[in-house]
Amino acid sequence: MERYDHKAAEPKWRAAWTKAGLFAAQAQADRPKYYVLEMFPYPSGRIHIGHVRNYVMGDVVARYKMARGFNVLHPMGWDAFGLPAENAAIERGIHPREWTYDNIAVMKEQLAPMGLSLDWSREFATCDPDYVGQQQAMFLDFMDKGLAYRRSAVVNWDPVDMTVLANEQVIDGKGWRSGAPVERRELEQWFFRITAYAEDLLDSIDGLDAWPDKVRLMQRNWIGKSRGIEIPFPLTAPAAGLDALICYSTRPDTLNGASFLAIAPDHPLSRTLEADDPALAAFNAECRRMDTTEEAFETAEKKGFDTGLTVRHPIHPERKLPVWVGNFVLMDYGSGAVFGCPAHDQRDLDFARKYGLPADNAFFLPGDATPVADEALVPPKTDPVVYIDHFAGLAEATSQEGIDATIDWMEARGLGEGQTKYRLRDWGVSRQRFWGCPIPVVHCETCGTVPEKKENLPIVLPEDIDTSQPGNPLDRHPTWRNCACPVCGGPALRETDTMDTFVDSSWYFARFTAPKAETPTDAAAAGYWMNVDQYIGGVEHAILHLLYSRFFARAMAECGHLTAANHEPFQALFTQGMVCHETYRHPDGRWLAPEDVSRTADGATARADGAAVEVGPSIKMSKSKKNVVAPEDIVERYGADTARWFIMSDSPPERDVEWTAAGAEAAYRFLQRVWRLFSEGLALPAFATPAPAAMGEPAEALRRAAHRAIRDVTADIESFAFNKAIARLYELAGAVAKLDAEAPDAAFARREALEIMARLASPFAPHFAEELWSALGGEGLLTGAAWPVADETLLAEAMIVLPVQVNGKRRAEIRVAPDADAASVEALALADEGVRKHLGDGAPRKVIVVPGRIVNVVV
RNA sequence: GCCCGGAUGGCGGAAUUGGUAGACGCAGCGGAUUCAAAAUCCGCCGAGUUAACGCUCUUGCGGGUUCGAGUCCCGCUCCGGGUACCA
C-alpha cells in the first residue's frame, strides 16, 4: 500500500497541464468566456500566505469555471513601481529596477509549484518599458480630453532631508528618517479629473449588484454627495479686497444659531492678515506644521485665532459675528470658510466653550426647549424638531425638511445659492519620486508645459542614478532632465514627477486582454475578454484602487481605448479578508520577521541577540511590518495541494485570519486518507461500469451522500464558501469509510464516490485529483473535464426529523415525511411523550407548524 | 475624529438568512493495533447539575420585538480595515 506521493505527482501533472496548453487563453468567438482576476502583487520580495490565499481563491474559481465549459482567462502580472524599491535601492546601493526584477523572479519561482492555472504568456510588470509607454500615451490622451491638468497642492515636506514624504513615512508628525517635524508645502502637481465623473460613479454603484454591499456603501460615502448652500456673510468692514466671506454649509437650517465664522489658515483673508500680524502668522505656521492626512487633521486639537474682524448675520443684520481662523477648516473643502453653530455641532460647541462664544439653539426637540449645555443637539435628520425664529412655521419638520426649506427660502431672497457638492476630490497623481512611470511632459521656457510627442514614448527612467541623497534622483540627474522641446525644438526640461502607482493598477486588467498590443488596448481582444467576470482581492482596496479603476475605465472609453460597455470593468467582486500576524519590534526600533523571533507564552525574544522583543497586535501581513509568513515550509513538507487545501478549509474567505500552521497536517492526512480509500481493502470496478439496477441500502446511502456532495459543493463554490465546500468533502470521505466493504454493491458505490471526490476536489487540490482520477481509470486530464451533475432522484429524503418546541424550548423530535401536511405533523407532535410531559393539563393555546422546519407548541 | 466591517466551545469555524446552536477540522481524553513507536482505526469532547432519564445556562455587554433571536431593532465595549503619497 503505497502512500500518495506528492513529490512525484505534483511536477508530473503540472508538466501535463503545460504540455496540453490548458491555461494559455485564446479568444474563441463561439465560446462563452470567463475572465477571473486576482489583484496582482507588489513584488516586495517573497510570496507570503496572504498572496497564496488570494491566488488559490481565484484558481478555484478559474478551474471550476473551466469545468463548467467556459473559455477562461486567468492572467498574472506585477504591480512593480513603488516606494519599497526606492528604499531598498538606498539601503543597498542598487538600482530599484534590479531589486524589483530580482524579486519578481523569486516570487514567480515561489508561485510555480502552487499549481495555479495561470496564463503566464500574458505576464508583464508595470515597470516594463512597453507598459510605461502605453500608460504615458494614455496620459497624453487624458491631457487632450482635459482629464489631466496641473495645479498646486500640498505635500508633506521634510525640512531636514529636503524631500517629500509619503504619509506612511510620517510618524507622529515627524519624518521617519530625519525625525524632523513635517511641514505642509505647496507644489505644482498633476491631477486626473475624477470629479467630472462623480455623479456617474455614484449612480452606477446601484448596478454593481455582484459587489459586496459594504464596498458599495464605502464608495458611496467616499464620493459623499451632499446638497448644501453657499451663503455670503458681509464683512462689517471690507478687508483684503473682500466684501463678504462665503460659507458653504450642509446644515443651513442651523443658521439662526450661528455665533462665529471660521476660516482656513490658508484662506486669502488669513494670508493677507498674517502679513501684518506676527501672532496670526505664528498661529498659521503652527497649523501648517501638520501632516496632510485627514486623520491627523480631524483628530488634532481644535484651535482658533480671533482676527478681530466681524461679519453681519445674513438674516439678522443686527448681529455681528466674530471671524476666527480655525485649524479645523480646510481650504480645499467648500469655500475655506464655515459658520459655527455650537448648539447643533459638537465640534463647534467645544470650540465655543473653549473661546467663550455663545451657543444659541436654532431648533429644539418637540416638547423640550432646554438650551444646549455640554452636548450639541444633533438628532437624526429624519426625526421631527421644532424650529424657532424665521423657520418657526416648520413646527414639527424633520431636519432634512428644514435644510431643504432653508435653501429655498435663502435662494428666494438672494441670500445664498444652493449647491450640490461631493466629498470626492480630483486624483493627485504627481509623485516626487524616481521609481514610477514618468509623466510625459516637458517644460519649455518659450512654449510652457507641453506634452511629449507620442513617437518619443516611452520615456524611460535612466539607469545611472545617484541614490546617495534623499529625494528624487531625476531632479539632479545630469542629462535625463535636459531635452528638446517637442514643440519648438529648443532646450527644455523634462517633468521629473512620476505617476502614482495607483495609475499603474487602474488599467492592467484591460492590458491583460492584449498585453503585446501597440496601443494601450486592442479593440477585438478587449471586446471579447472584457469585463472581468470575477475580481478577487483584499478588502483594503475597497475604495481607492477600485474607484480609480472605475474612473479609468470611463476615461479610457472617452479616449477610445475601451467602450461604454466597459464603464464598470469588474462585473463581480469578492473581497477576501486579510491574513494577519503579530508584529515584533526589536528594542532598537527595527521590525522583526516571525522566523527571527522566538515566542513564548508571555513574551518574545530576538533569535539573533536574545533581546526582549515588543509583541504588537495581529495586523495585516505587510512587508513594512515584516509580519509575513512564507508558504514554503508547508509546500516543501506536504506539497502544494496540502497548502491549498488547508488555506481554503481553515476559514471563510471574506474573513480576516490569524495565521497558524497547526491544521496543515490535517489537510495532508485527508489526502492520504482518500488515497487509502482508493488503494486499500476493495477491488474497484472499471471506470465506466453502470450502476447496478437495485442496490443494497448501505451502498445506496453512500450514493445519496455522494450526490448530495455534488449539490452542496457546487453551491458552496458558487457562493465563495470554500471552507464549507471542503467540509462537505470531509463528510463524503467519512461516508465512504463508513460503508462496509462486504456490503452488497460496496465496490461500485465506493468507486463512484471516489470519482465524484476527485472531480469535486480538483479545484482545491488539482494535482491530487488528477492522480486519483488517473488511478481510477479516468480518461485524459481531469482539469477541464466536465463538472459532475447530481442525480436528482438521489437527493430526495424519505423521512426527515423535525424538532418540536414547547414555548420555544426544544423538547422532542419527530420523524415525518418531507411533504407531510401540517395537521398530521401537529397531531404527531402533540402525541409525543416528551412533548406531553411539558404540556401540563391544559390544551395548547396555539401550535405553530413550519413545514419541513419546526413545530412550536405554545401553552 | 469620520466611513466600513467583525466578535459563536480550549482553537479555526457551521447554522438552509427568524426555526434543533456548535456541521467539519484542530487540540485534548479514552480504547484498538504494535515488542515499542510512528502511521492508522473506533469512541468521547460547550458549562453546571444528576446514579441515570433529564433539567438549567450559553453565541462580546445591556435593553427590546417575537410563539421562537447567533440572526431583526435600540444603546454600548473591544478588535480590524480605510481615511486620498504603503500597496
PDB file of N, CA and C in Angstrom, chain A residues 764-794:
ATOM      1  N   PHE A 764      -9.547  22.504  -5.715  1.00  0.00           N
ATOM      2  CA  PHE A 764      -8.789  22.811  -4.494  1.00  0.00           C
ATOM      3  C   PHE A 764      -7.434  22.111  -4.487  1.00  0.00           C
ATOM      4  N   ALA A 765      -7.437  20.822  -4.823  1.00  0.00           N
ATOM      5  CA  ALA A 765      -6.214  20.013  -4.803  1.00  0.00           C
ATOM      6  C   ALA A 765      -6.035  19.399  -6.186  1.00  0.00           C
ATOM      7  N   PRO A 766      -5.641  20.200  -7.154  1.00  0.00           N
ATOM      8  CA  PRO A 766      -5.712  19.748  -8.548  1.00  0.00           C
ATOM      9  C   PRO A 766      -4.745  18.621  -8.900  1.00  0.00           C
ATOM     10  N   HIS A 767      -3.537  18.617  -8.299  1.00  0.00           N
ATOM     11  CA  HIS A 767      -2.598  17.541  -8.635  1.00  0.00           C
ATOM     12  C   HIS A 767      -3.115  16.215  -8.102  1.00  0.00           C
ATOM     13  N   PHE A 768      -3.529  16.259  -6.844  1.00  0.00           N
ATOM     14  CA  PHE A 768      -4.041  15.046  -6.203  1.00  0.00           C
ATOM     15  C   PHE A 768      -5.245  14.500  -6.976  1.00  0.00           C
ATOM     16  N   ALA A 769      -6.117  15.399  -7.385  1.00  0.00           N
ATOM     17  CA  ALA A 769      -7.325  14.974  -8.093  1.00  0.00           C
ATOM     18  C   ALA A 769      -6.969  14.297  -9.411  1.00  0.00           C
ATOM     19  N   GLU A 770      -5.972  14.829 -10.104  1.00  0.00           N
ATOM     20  CA  GLU A 770      -5.531  14.195 -11.358  1.00  0.00           C
ATOM     21  C   GLU A 770      -5.009  12.786 -11.090  1.00  0.00           C
ATOM     22  N   GLU A 771      -4.225  12.671 -10.025  1.00  0.00           N
ATOM     23  CA  GLU A 771      -3.616  11.383  -9.698  1.00  0.00           C
ATOM     24  C   GLU A 771      -4.697  10.348  -9.372  1.00  0.00           C
ATOM     25  N   LEU A 772      -5.683  10.781  -8.607  1.00  0.00           N
ATOM     26  CA  LEU A 772      -6.770   9.876  -8.231  1.00  0.00           C
ATOM     27  C   LEU A 772      -7.600   9.499  -9.457  1.00  0.00           C
ATOM     28  N   TRP A 773      -7.889  10.492 -10.236  1.00  0.00           N
ATOM     29  CA  TRP A 773      -8.676  10.305 -11.471  1.00  0.00           C
ATOM     30  C   TRP A 773      -7.989   9.297 -12.392  1.00  0.00           C
ATOM     31  N   SER A 774      -6.706   9.492 -12.569  1.00  0.00           N
ATOM     32  CA  SER A 774      -5.986   8.595 -13.460  1.00  0.00           C
ATOM     33  C   SER A 774      -5.906   7.192 -12.863  1.00  0.00           C
ATOM     34  N   ALA A 775      -5.733   7.099 -11.539  1.00  0.00           N
ATOM     35  CA  ALA A 775      -5.671   5.796 -10.887  1.00  0.00           C
ATOM     36  C   ALA A 775      -7.009   5.061 -10.985  1.00  0.00           C
ATOM     37  N   LEU A 776      -8.097   5.835 -10.960  1.00  0.00           N
ATOM     38  CA  LEU A 776      -9.426   5.227 -11.072  1.00  0.00           C
ATOM     39  C   LEU A 776      -9.719   4.771 -12.498  1.00  0.00           C
ATOM     40  N   GLY A 777      -8.857   5.201 -13.430  1.00  0.00           N
ATOM     41  CA  GLY A 777      -9.050   4.812 -14.813  1.00  0.00           C
ATOM     42  C   GLY A 777      -9.708   5.875 -15.666  1.00  0.00           C
ATOM     43  N   GLY A 778      -9.729   7.123 -15.160  1.00  0.00           N
ATOM     44  CA  GLY A 778     -10.324   8.217 -15.920  1.00  0.00           C
ATOM     45  C   GLY A 778      -9.526   8.512 -17.175  1.00  0.00           C
ATOM     46  N   GLU A 779     -10.217   8.907 -18.227  1.00  0.00           N
ATOM     47  CA  GLU A 779      -9.553   9.193 -19.495  1.00  0.00           C
ATOM     48  C   GLU A 779      -9.036  10.618 -19.530  1.00  0.00           C
ATOM     49  N   GLY A 780      -7.834  10.787 -20.049  1.00  0.00           N
ATOM     50  CA  GLY A 780      -7.292  12.125 -20.262  1.00  0.00           C
ATOM     51  C   GLY A 780      -7.114  12.879 -18.947  1.00  0.00           C
ATOM     52  N   LEU A 781      -7.032  14.212 -19.075  1.00  0.00           N
ATOM     53  CA  LEU A 781      -6.824  15.033 -17.891  1.00  0.00           C
ATOM     54  C   LEU A 781      -8.154  15.373 -17.238  1.00  0.00           C
ATOM     55  N   LEU A 782      -8.166  15.408 -15.917  1.00  0.00           N
ATOM     56  CA  LEU A 782      -9.375  15.811 -15.193  1.00  0.00           C
ATOM     57  C   LEU A 782      -9.579  17.327 -15.302  1.00  0.00           C
ATOM     58  N   THR A 783      -8.468  18.061 -15.292  1.00  0.00           N
ATOM     59  CA  THR A 783      -8.556  19.511 -15.416  1.00  0.00           C
ATOM     60  C   THR A 783      -9.253  19.873 -16.726  1.00  0.00           C
ATOM     61  N   GLY A 784     -10.355  20.586 -16.603  1.00  0.00           N
ATOM     62  CA  GLY A 784     -11.114  20.968 -17.782  1.00  0.00           C
ATOM     63  C   GLY A 784     -12.226  19.982 -18.119  1.00  0.00           C
ATOM     64  N   ALA A 785     -12.187  18.773 -17.513  1.00  0.00           N
ATOM     65  CA  ALA A 785     -13.280  17.818 -17.746  1.00  0.00           C
ATOM     66  C   ALA A 785     -14.565  18.355 -17.129  1.00  0.00           C
ATOM     67  N   ALA A 786     -15.684  17.900 -17.655  1.00  0.00           N
ATOM     68  CA  ALA A 786     -16.970  18.471 -17.255  1.00  0.00           C
ATOM     69  C   ALA A 786     -17.245  18.276 -15.766  1.00  0.00           C
ATOM     70  N   TRP A 787     -17.815  19.274 -15.160  1.00  0.00           N
ATOM     71  CA  TRP A 787     -18.208  19.247 -13.751  1.00  0.00           C
ATOM     72  C   TRP A 787     -19.334  18.238 -13.572  1.00  0.00           C
ATOM     73  N   PRO A 788     -19.337  17.474 -12.461  1.00  0.00           N
ATOM     74  CA  PRO A 788     -20.384  16.463 -12.290  1.00  0.00           C
ATOM     75  C   PRO A 788     -21.757  17.091 -12.036  1.00  0.00           C
ATOM     76  N   VAL A 789     -22.776  16.340 -12.384  1.00  0.00           N
ATOM     77  CA  VAL A 789     -24.148  16.786 -12.163  1.00  0.00           C
ATOM     78  C   VAL A 789     -24.819  15.790 -11.221  1.00  0.00           C
ATOM     79  N   ALA A 790     -25.468  16.320 -10.187  1.00  0.00           N
ATOM     80  CA  ALA A 790     -26.108  15.438  -9.210  1.00  0.00           C
ATOM     81  C   ALA A 790     -27.354  14.794  -9.823  1.00  0.00           C
ATOM     82  N   ASP A 791     -27.561  13.515  -9.500  1.00  0.00           N
ATOM     83  CA  ASP A 791     -28.754  12.802  -9.921  1.00  0.00           C
ATOM     84  C   ASP A 791     -29.883  13.180  -8.966  1.00  0.00           C
ATOM     85  N   GLU A 792     -30.875  13.912  -9.505  1.00  0.00           N
ATOM     86  CA  GLU A 792     -31.951  14.464  -8.662  1.00  0.00           C
ATOM     87  C   GLU A 792     -32.674  13.380  -7.859  1.00  0.00           C
ATOM     88  N   THR A 793     -32.798  12.198  -8.476  1.00  0.00           N
ATOM     89  CA  THR A 793     -33.563  11.155  -7.796  1.00  0.00           C
ATOM     90  C   THR A 793     -32.858  10.671  -6.540  1.00  0.00           C
ATOM     91  N   LEU A 794     -31.549  10.944  -6.445  1.00  0.00           N
ATOM     92  CA  LEU A 794     -30.805  10.503  -5.267  1.00  0.00           C
ATOM     93  C   LEU A 794     -30.776  11.567  -4.170  1.00  0.00           C
TER      94      LEU A 794
END
